[in-house]
Amino acid sequence: MKPLIIAIDGPSGAGKGTVARAVAAELGYRHVDSGAMYRAVAWKAVRGRVPLEDEAAVARVAEQSRIDVTSAHVRIDDADVTREIRTPEIDRAAAAVARLPRVRIVLVDRQRRLGAVGGIVMEGRDIGTVVFPTADVKVYLDASPDERARRRANDPAHTGGPKAVADVATLLTERDQLDRTRATSPLYAADDAVVVDTTGKSVEEVVREVMTVIKRLEPGG
Ligand code: DC
């Protein structure tokens, strides 16, 4: 089978990261977390005291940075920011940066290049709608707000935030609202995406469901 492009979109805490990683491992594909690219640009802008509402300046940060996202590490220029980009400060900064059309142009272009030869599972908010509108497989993962907040509260990759699920839920809902209502590339499920509600399901169950969708594409599948 030719190497596919698999797009996995959805709100925070829907399980995209875990599922995308597992699907990529099973297929021997590259896994790319596009959100980490927005987070890395936000991290560098904050660190350089670039005002996040200065679209031209933040776009320059994106353009002039080397960003390397693998399943193990996130690097921008020579800094390993794998851990530092998962804090409440960068949650907010990344959402602000992701609203800027000029920043999106730069990062979407890089994301498309990463997928040019296929064999990729890319997760994000606009992968099936904007980055790869002709992706071979589009999955939109969702879960109830409570479950998403519970997962985020228990995710060891995210540090420094509130621990109480109710507080995490408030922050997640605010950020999702920003992602869903922004003018450029808002979060929504592509018409041809398979929507999977992951509430109450194990990672294995969701990975099976996604693999079933992918296997349907195999000759005779
Ligand atoms: O998935 P995440 O929480 O790490 O994403 C960080 C921010 O970037 C979040 O506000 C959503 C935004 N984002 C986006 O706009 N488009 C993407 N393809 C991925 C993330």
PDB file of C-alpha atoms and ligand atoms in Angstrom:
ATOM      1  CA  MET A   1       0.000   0.000   0.000  1.00  0.00           C
ATOM      2  CA  LYS A   2       1.349   3.476  -0.795  1.00  0.00           C
ATOM      3  CA  PRO A   3       2.388   5.512   2.250  1.00  0.00           C
ATOM      4  CA  LEU A   4      -0.683   7.363   3.448  1.00  0.00           C
ATOM      5  CA  ILE A   5      -1.361  10.753   4.948  1.00  0.00           C
ATOM      6  CA  ILE A   6      -3.460  10.363   8.084  1.00  0.00           C
ATOM      7  CA  ALA A   7      -4.987  13.485   9.648  1.00  0.00           C
ATOM      8  CA  ILE A   8      -6.143  13.430  13.259  1.00  0.00           C
ATOM      9  CA  ASP A   9      -7.936  16.526  14.527  1.00  0.00           C
ATOM     10  CA  GLY A  10      -9.927  17.437  17.601  1.00  0.00           C
ATOM     11  CA  PRO A  11      -9.983  19.576  20.743  1.00  0.00           C
ATOM     12  CA  SER A  12      -7.473  19.353  23.615  1.00  0.00           C
ATOM     13  CA  GLY A  13      -7.699  16.229  25.707  1.00  0.00           C
ATOM     14  CA  ALA A  14      -9.616  14.220  23.096  1.00  0.00           C
ATOM     15  CA  GLY A  15      -6.739  11.734  22.976  1.00  0.00           C
ATOM     16  CA  LYS A  16      -5.104  12.840  19.714  1.00  0.00           C
ATOM     17  CA  GLY A  17      -1.515  12.580  20.937  1.00  0.00           C
ATOM     18  CA  THR A  18      -1.739   9.092  22.385  1.00  0.00           C
ATOM     19  CA  VAL A  19      -3.786   7.750  19.504  1.00  0.00           C
ATOM     20  CA  ALA A  20      -1.718   9.390  16.752  1.00  0.00           C
ATOM     21  CA  ARG A  21       1.491   8.077  18.310  1.00  0.00           C
ATOM     22  CA  ALA A  22       0.130   4.519  18.586  1.00  0.00           C
ATOM     23  CA  VAL A  23      -1.246   4.500  15.035  1.00  0.00           C
ATOM     24  CA  ALA A  24       2.052   5.827  13.651  1.00  0.00           C
ATOM     25  CA  ALA A  25       4.003   3.164  15.576  1.00  0.00           C
ATOM     26  CA  GLU A  26       1.724   0.419  14.296  1.00  0.00           C
ATOM     27  CA  LEU A  27       2.139   1.545  10.665  1.00  0.00           C
ATOM     28  CA  GLY A  28       5.831   2.484  10.947  1.00  0.00           C
ATOM     29  CA  TYR A  29       4.889   6.053   9.995  1.00  0.00           C
ATOM     30  CA  ARG A  30       6.188   9.374  11.208  1.00  0.00           C
ATOM     31  CA  HIS A  31       4.093  11.058  13.901  1.00  0.00           C
ATOM     32  CA  VAL A  32       3.977  14.848  13.909  1.00  0.00           C
ATOM     33  CA  ASP A  33       2.208  16.938  16.556  1.00  0.00           C
ATOM     34  CA  SER A  34       1.490  20.179  14.705  1.00  0.00           C
ATOM     35  CA  GLY A  35       0.375  21.861  17.951  1.00  0.00           C
ATOM     36  CA  ALA A  36       3.943  21.520  19.211  1.00  0.00           C
ATOM     37  CA  MET A  37       5.043  23.770  16.318  1.00  0.00           C
ATOM     38  CA  TYR A  38       2.630  26.529  17.428  1.00  0.00           C
ATOM     39  CA  ARG A  39       3.794  25.996  21.005  1.00  0.00           C
ATOM     40  CA  ALA A  40       7.492  26.233  20.044  1.00  0.00           C
ATOM     41  CA  VAL A  41       6.932  29.514  18.172  1.00  0.00           C
ATOM     42  CA  ALA A  42       4.954  30.847  21.156  1.00  0.00           C
ATOM     43  CA  TRP A  43       7.761  29.812  23.528  1.00  0.00           C
ATOM     44  CA  LYS A  44      10.395  31.621  21.479  1.00  0.00           C
ATOM     45  CA  ALA A  45       8.230  34.738  21.075  1.00  0.00           C
ATOM     46  CA  VAL A  46       7.526  34.896  24.824  1.00  0.00           C
ATOM     47  CA  ARG A  47      11.185  34.391  25.610  1.00  0.00           C
ATOM     48  CA  GLY A  48      12.211  37.101  23.147  1.00  0.00           C
ATOM     49  CA  ARG A  49       9.528  39.437  24.554  1.00  0.00           C
ATOM     50  CA  VAL A  50       7.863  39.677  21.167  1.00  0.00           C
ATOM     51  CA  PRO A  51       4.309  41.003  21.678  1.00  0.00           C
ATOM     52  CA  LEU A  52       1.965  38.154  20.738  1.00  0.00           C
ATOM     53  CA  GLU A  53      -0.453  40.514  19.008  1.00  0.00           C
ATOM     54  CA  ASP A  54       2.315  41.760  16.678  1.00  0.00           C
ATOM     55  CA  GLU A  55       1.497  39.478  13.773  1.00  0.00           C
ATOM     56  CA  ALA A  56       4.436  40.483  11.564  1.00  0.00           C
ATOM     57  CA  ALA A  57       6.938  40.043  14.399  1.00  0.00           C
ATOM     58  CA  VAL A  58       5.593  36.631  15.465  1.00  0.00           C
ATOM     59  CA  ALA A  59       5.493  35.489  11.826  1.00  0.00           C
ATOM     60  CA  ARG A  60       9.157  36.487  11.561  1.00  0.00           C
ATOM     61  CA  VAL A  61       9.925  34.345  14.604  1.00  0.00           C
ATOM     62  CA  ALA A  62       8.224  31.399  12.880  1.00  0.00           C
ATOM     63  CA  GLU A  63       9.994  32.018   9.566  1.00  0.00           C
ATOM     64  CA  GLN A  64      13.433  32.428  11.055  1.00  0.00           C
ATOM     65  CA  SER A  65      13.346  29.378  13.340  1.00  0.00           C
ATOM     66  CA  ARG A  66      14.348  25.816  12.784  1.00  0.00           C
ATOM     67  CA  ILE A  67      11.594  23.703  14.307  1.00  0.00           C
ATOM     68  CA  ASP A  68      12.060  19.996  14.730  1.00  0.00           C
ATOM     69  CA  VAL A  69       9.176  17.904  16.005  1.00  0.00           C
ATOM     70  CA  THR A  70       9.697  14.178  16.492  1.00  0.00           C
ATOM     71  CA  SER A  71       7.731  11.707  18.582  1.00  0.00           C
ATOM     72  CA  ALA A  72      10.343  12.122  21.325  1.00  0.00           C
ATOM     73  CA  HIS A  73      11.423  15.771  21.201  1.00  0.00           C
ATOM     74  CA  VAL A  74      10.436  19.284  20.250  1.00  0.00           C
ATOM     75  CA  ARG A  75      13.315  21.586  19.383  1.00  0.00           C
ATOM     76  CA  ILE A  76      13.402  25.169  18.203  1.00  0.00           C
ATOM     77  CA  ASP A  77      16.799  26.292  16.924  1.00  0.00           C
ATOM     78  CA  ASP A  78      19.148  24.677  19.427  1.00  0.00           C
ATOM     79  CA  ALA A  79      16.769  24.626  22.386  1.00  0.00           C
ATOM     80  CA  ASP A  80      15.069  21.430  23.494  1.00  0.00           C
ATOM     81  CA  VAL A  81      11.646  22.720  24.593  1.00  0.00           C
ATOM     82  CA  THR A  82       9.890  19.352  24.914  1.00  0.00           C
ATOM     83  CA  ARG A  83       8.854  20.049  28.498  1.00  0.00           C
ATOM     84  CA  GLU A  84       8.815  23.830  28.587  1.00  0.00           C
ATOM     85  CA  ILE A  85       6.094  24.158  25.961  1.00  0.00           C
ATOM     86  CA  ARG A  86       3.517  22.322  28.115  1.00  0.00           C
ATOM     87  CA  THR A  87       2.772  24.947  30.748  1.00  0.00           C
ATOM     88  CA  PRO A  88      -0.321  27.120  31.288  1.00  0.00           C
ATOM     89  CA  GLU A  89       1.641  30.173  30.091  1.00  0.00           C
ATOM     90  CA  ILE A  90       2.488  28.508  26.777  1.00  0.00           C
ATOM     91  CA  ASP A  91      -1.053  27.049  26.496  1.00  0.00           C
ATOM     92  CA  ARG A  92      -2.310  30.630  26.385  1.00  0.00           C
ATOM     93  CA  ALA A  93       0.523  31.984  24.243  1.00  0.00           C
ATOM     94  CA  ALA A  94       0.167  29.170  21.668  1.00  0.00           C
ATOM     95  CA  ALA A  95      -3.571  29.823  21.344  1.00  0.00           C
ATOM     96  CA  ALA A  96      -2.777  33.517  20.711  1.00  0.00           C
ATOM     97  CA  VAL A  97      -0.084  32.696  18.147  1.00  0.00           C
ATOM     98  CA  ALA A  98      -2.350  30.167  16.395  1.00  0.00           C
ATOM     99  CA  ARG A  99      -4.890  32.932  15.679  1.00  0.00           C
ATOM    100  CA  LEU A 100      -2.403  34.840  13.507  1.00  0.00           C
ATOM    101  CA  PRO A 101      -2.933  34.087   9.785  1.00  0.00           C
ATOM    102  CA  ARG A 102       0.662  34.905   8.817  1.00  0.00           C
ATOM    103  CA  VAL A 103       2.038  32.498  11.394  1.00  0.00           C
ATOM    104  CA  ARG A 104      -0.315  29.802  10.137  1.00  0.00           C
ATOM    105  CA  ILE A 105       0.879  30.327   6.556  1.00  0.00           C
ATOM    106  CA  VAL A 106       4.468  29.651   7.625  1.00  0.00           C
ATOM    107  CA  LEU A 107       3.693  26.603   9.753  1.00  0.00           C
ATOM    108  CA  VAL A 108       1.130  25.057   7.386  1.00  0.00           C
ATOM    109  CA  ASP A 109       3.722  25.247   4.611  1.00  0.00           C
ATOM    110  CA  ARG A 110       6.223  23.351   6.767  1.00  0.00           C
ATOM    111  CA  GLN A 111       3.593  20.802   7.760  1.00  0.00           C
ATOM    112  CA  ARG A 112       2.751  20.166   4.101  1.00  0.00           C
ATOM    113  CA  ARG A 113       6.418  19.608   3.310  1.00  0.00           C
ATOM    114  CA  LEU A 114       6.696  17.081   6.123  1.00  0.00           C
ATOM    115  CA  GLY A 115       3.793  15.179   4.583  1.00  0.00           C
ATOM    116  CA  ALA A 116       4.931  15.496   0.970  1.00  0.00           C
ATOM    117  CA  VAL A 117       6.011  11.870   0.671  1.00  0.00           C
ATOM    118  CA  GLY A 118       3.213  10.452   2.848  1.00  0.00           C
ATOM    119  CA  GLY A 119       3.795   7.899   5.579  1.00  0.00           C
ATOM    120  CA  ILE A 120       2.719  10.405   8.209  1.00  0.00           C
ATOM    121  CA  VAL A 121       0.192  10.721  11.000  1.00  0.00           C
ATOM    122  CA  MET A 122      -0.279  14.402  11.745  1.00  0.00           C
ATOM    123  CA  GLU A 123      -2.411  15.643  14.614  1.00  0.00           C
ATOM    124  CA  GLY A 124      -3.798  19.128  15.135  1.00  0.00           C
ATOM    125  CA  ARG A 125      -6.894  21.256  14.619  1.00  0.00           C
ATOM    126  CA  ASP A 126      -6.897  21.937  10.863  1.00  0.00           C
ATOM    127  CA  ILE A 127      -4.989  18.989   9.423  1.00  0.00           C
ATOM    128  CA  GLY A 128      -7.958  17.434   7.594  1.00  0.00           C
ATOM    129  CA  THR A 129      -9.548  20.786   6.706  1.00  0.00           C
ATOM    130  CA  VAL A 130      -6.602  22.993   5.662  1.00  0.00           C
ATOM    131  CA  VAL A 131      -3.186  21.325   5.807  1.00  0.00           C
ATOM    132  CA  PHE A 132      -4.112  18.114   3.972  1.00  0.00           C
ATOM    133  CA  PRO A 133      -7.633  18.525   2.595  1.00  0.00           C
ATOM    134  CA  THR A 134      -7.011  15.441   0.443  1.00  0.00           C
ATOM    135  CA  ALA A 135      -5.582  13.290   3.274  1.00  0.00           C
ATOM    136  CA  ASP A 136      -6.200   9.563   2.745  1.00  0.00           C
ATOM    137  CA  VAL A 137      -7.739   9.204   6.197  1.00  0.00           C
ATOM    138  CA  LYS A 138      -9.311  11.898   8.350  1.00  0.00           C
ATOM    139  CA  VAL A 139     -10.260  11.227  11.926  1.00  0.00           C
ATOM    140  CA  TYR A 140     -11.854  13.719  14.293  1.00  0.00           C
ATOM    141  CA  LEU A 141     -11.510  12.696  17.926  1.00  0.00           C
ATOM    142  CA  ASP A 142     -13.786  14.193  20.549  1.00  0.00           C
ATOM    143  CA  ALA A 143     -14.733  13.497  24.168  1.00  0.00           C
ATOM    144  CA  SER A 144     -16.954  15.070  26.814  1.00  0.00           C
ATOM    145  CA  PRO A 145     -15.516  18.223  28.444  1.00  0.00           C
ATOM    146  CA  ASP A 146     -15.265  16.405  31.802  1.00  0.00           C
ATOM    147  CA  GLU A 147     -13.320  13.525  30.369  1.00  0.00           C
ATOM    148  CA  ARG A 148     -11.002  15.830  28.434  1.00  0.00           C
ATOM    149  CA  ALA A 149     -10.288  17.828  31.583  1.00  0.00           C
ATOM    150  CA  ARG A 150      -9.642  14.644  33.578  1.00  0.00           C
ATOM    151  CA  ARG A 151      -7.146  13.423  30.989  1.00  0.00           C
ATOM    152  CA  ARG A 152      -5.377  16.754  30.825  1.00  0.00           C
ATOM    153  CA  ALA A 153      -5.212  16.977  34.658  1.00  0.00           C
ATOM    154  CA  ASN A 154      -3.559  13.527  34.736  1.00  0.00           C
ATOM    155  CA  ASP A 155      -1.187  14.132  31.812  1.00  0.00           C
ATOM    156  CA  PRO A 156       2.358  14.235  33.221  1.00  0.00           C
ATOM    157  CA  ALA A 157       3.598  16.124  30.132  1.00  0.00           C
ATOM    158  CA  HIS A 158       1.607  19.188  31.250  1.00  0.00           C
ATOM    159  CA  THR A 159       3.122  20.931  34.241  1.00  0.00           C
ATOM    160  CA  GLY A 160       2.387  23.893  36.438  1.00  0.00           C
ATOM    161  CA  GLY A 161      -1.354  24.113  35.860  1.00  0.00           C
ATOM    162  CA  PRO A 162      -4.256  23.652  38.238  1.00  0.00           C
ATOM    163  CA  LYS A 163      -4.744  20.082  39.455  1.00  0.00           C
ATOM    164  CA  ALA A 164      -8.466  20.191  40.232  1.00  0.00           C
ATOM    165  CA  VAL A 165     -10.427  18.788  37.293  1.00  0.00           C
ATOM    166  CA  ALA A 166     -13.018  21.602  37.509  1.00  0.00           C
ATOM    167  CA  ASP A 167     -10.286  24.249  37.155  1.00  0.00           C
ATOM    168  CA  VAL A 168      -8.629  22.402  34.283  1.00  0.00           C
ATOM    169  CA  ALA A 169     -12.070  22.119  32.628  1.00  0.00           C
ATOM    170  CA  THR A 170     -12.577  25.902  32.801  1.00  0.00           C
ATOM    171  CA  LEU A 171      -9.208  26.592  31.155  1.00  0.00           C
ATOM    172  CA  LEU A 172      -9.708  23.930  28.473  1.00  0.00           C
ATOM    173  CA  THR A 173     -13.167  25.220  27.601  1.00  0.00           C
ATOM    174  CA  GLU A 174     -11.827  28.769  27.247  1.00  0.00           C
ATOM    175  CA  ARG A 175      -9.000  27.663  24.995  1.00  0.00           C
ATOM    176  CA  ASP A 176     -11.210  25.416  22.854  1.00  0.00           C
ATOM    177  CA  GLN A 177     -13.580  28.323  22.427  1.00  0.00           C
ATOM    178  CA  LEU A 178     -10.672  30.401  21.060  1.00  0.00           C
ATOM    179  CA  ASP A 179      -9.686  27.572  18.690  1.00  0.00           C
ATOM    180  CA  ARG A 180     -13.267  27.028  17.466  1.00  0.00           C
ATOM    181  CA  THR A 181     -14.226  30.660  16.943  1.00  0.00           C
ATOM    182  CA  ARG A 182     -11.071  32.179  15.465  1.00  0.00           C
ATOM    183  CA  ALA A 183     -11.401  33.607  11.963  1.00  0.00           C
ATOM    184  CA  THR A 184      -8.529  31.610  10.440  1.00  0.00           C
ATOM    185  CA  SER A 185      -8.681  27.804  10.332  1.00  0.00           C
ATOM    186  CA  PRO A 186     -11.064  27.282  13.231  1.00  0.00           C
ATOM    187  CA  LEU A 187     -11.378  23.802  14.725  1.00  0.00           C
ATOM    188  CA  TYR A 188     -14.161  21.742  13.151  1.00  0.00           C
ATOM    189  CA  ALA A 189     -14.548  18.247  11.729  1.00  0.00           C
ATOM    190  CA  ALA A 190     -14.017  17.979   7.950  1.00  0.00           C
ATOM    191  CA  ASP A 191     -17.135  16.740   6.102  1.00  0.00           C
ATOM    192  CA  ASP A 192     -15.324  13.542   5.179  1.00  0.00           C
ATOM    193  CA  ALA A 193     -13.774  12.920   8.620  1.00  0.00           C
ATOM    194  CA  VAL A 194     -14.711   9.883  10.678  1.00  0.00           C
ATOM    195  CA  VAL A 195     -15.803  11.290  14.042  1.00  0.00           C
ATOM    196  CA  VAL A 196     -14.876   9.133  17.020  1.00  0.00           C
ATOM    197  CA  ASP A 197     -16.164   9.949  20.498  1.00  0.00           C
ATOM    198  CA  THR A 198     -13.465   8.648  22.839  1.00  0.00           C
ATOM    199  CA  THR A 199     -15.446   9.235  26.064  1.00  0.00           C
ATOM    200  CA  GLY A 200     -15.189   6.133  28.250  1.00  0.00           C
ATOM    201  CA  LYS A 201     -13.090   4.252  25.698  1.00  0.00           C
ATOM    202  CA  SER A 202      -9.622   2.851  26.288  1.00  0.00           C
ATOM    203  CA  VAL A 203      -6.703   3.935  24.127  1.00  0.00           C
ATOM    204  CA  GLU A 204      -6.641   0.427  22.619  1.00  0.00           C
ATOM    205  CA  GLU A 205     -10.303   0.645  21.617  1.00  0.00           C
ATOM    206  CA  VAL A 206      -9.833   3.986  19.886  1.00  0.00           C
ATOM    207  CA  VAL A 207      -6.641   2.838  18.132  1.00  0.00           C
ATOM    208  CA  ARG A 208      -8.552  -0.255  16.881  1.00  0.00           C
ATOM    209  CA  GLU A 209     -11.332   1.958  15.514  1.00  0.00           C
ATOM    210  CA  VAL A 210      -8.860   4.195  13.707  1.00  0.00           C
ATOM    211  CA  MET A 211      -6.921   1.195  12.347  1.00  0.00           C
ATOM    212  CA  THR A 212     -10.194  -0.245  11.036  1.00  0.00           C
ATOM    213  CA  VAL A 213     -10.804   2.958   9.089  1.00  0.00           C
ATOM    214  CA  ILE A 214      -7.268   2.803   7.676  1.00  0.00           C
ATOM    215  CA  LYS A 215      -7.480  -0.877   6.750  1.00  0.00           C
ATOM    216  CA  ARG A 216     -10.621  -0.232   4.720  1.00  0.00           C
ATOM    217  CA  LEU A 217      -8.300   1.517   2.263  1.00  0.00           C
ATOM    218  CA  GLU A 218      -6.196  -1.581   1.707  1.00  0.00           C
ATOM    219  CA  PRO A 219      -6.913  -3.500  -1.466  1.00  0.00           C
ATOM    220  CA  GLY A 220      -9.638  -5.971  -0.513  1.00  0.00           C
ATOM    221  CA  GLY A 221      -9.928  -4.302   2.928  1.00  0.00           C
TER     222      GLY A 221
HETATM  223  O1   DC B   1      -2.713  20.624  20.433  1.00  0.00           O
HETATM  224  P1   DC B   1      -2.071  21.696  21.317  1.00  0.00           P
HETATM  225  O2   DC B   1      -2.880  22.010  22.545  1.00  0.00           O
HETATM  226  O3   DC B   1      -0.666  21.386  21.652  1.00  0.00           O
HETATM  227  O4   DC B   1      -2.059  23.014  20.397  1.00  0.00           O
HETATM  228  C1   DC B   1      -1.519  24.241  20.848  1.00  0.00           C
HETATM  229  C2   DC B   1      -2.329  25.400  20.263  1.00  0.00           C
HETATM  230  O5   DC B   1      -2.147  25.455  18.847  1.00  0.00           O
HETATM  231  C3   DC B   1      -3.841  25.311  20.512  1.00  0.00           C
HETATM  232  O6   DC B   1      -4.338  26.603  20.873  1.00  0.00           O
HETATM  233  C4   DC B   1      -4.408  24.910  19.179  1.00  0.00           C
HETATM  234  C5   DC B   1      -3.401  25.409  18.181  1.00  0.00           C
HETATM  235  N1   DC B   1      -3.270  24.533  17.008  1.00  0.00           N
HETATM  236  C6   DC B   1      -3.778  24.979  15.825  1.00  0.00           C
HETATM  237  O7   DC B   1      -4.370  26.054  15.772  1.00  0.00           O
HETATM  238  N2   DC B   1      -3.646  24.221  14.701  1.00  0.00           N
HETATM  239  C7   DC B   1      -3.025  23.043  14.755  1.00  0.00           C
HETATM  240  N3   DC B   1      -2.912  22.332  13.632  1.00  0.00           N
HETATM  241  C8   DC B   1      -2.524  22.560  15.979  1.00  0.00           C
HETATM  242  C9   DC B   1      -2.664  23.341  17.102  1.00  0.00           C
END
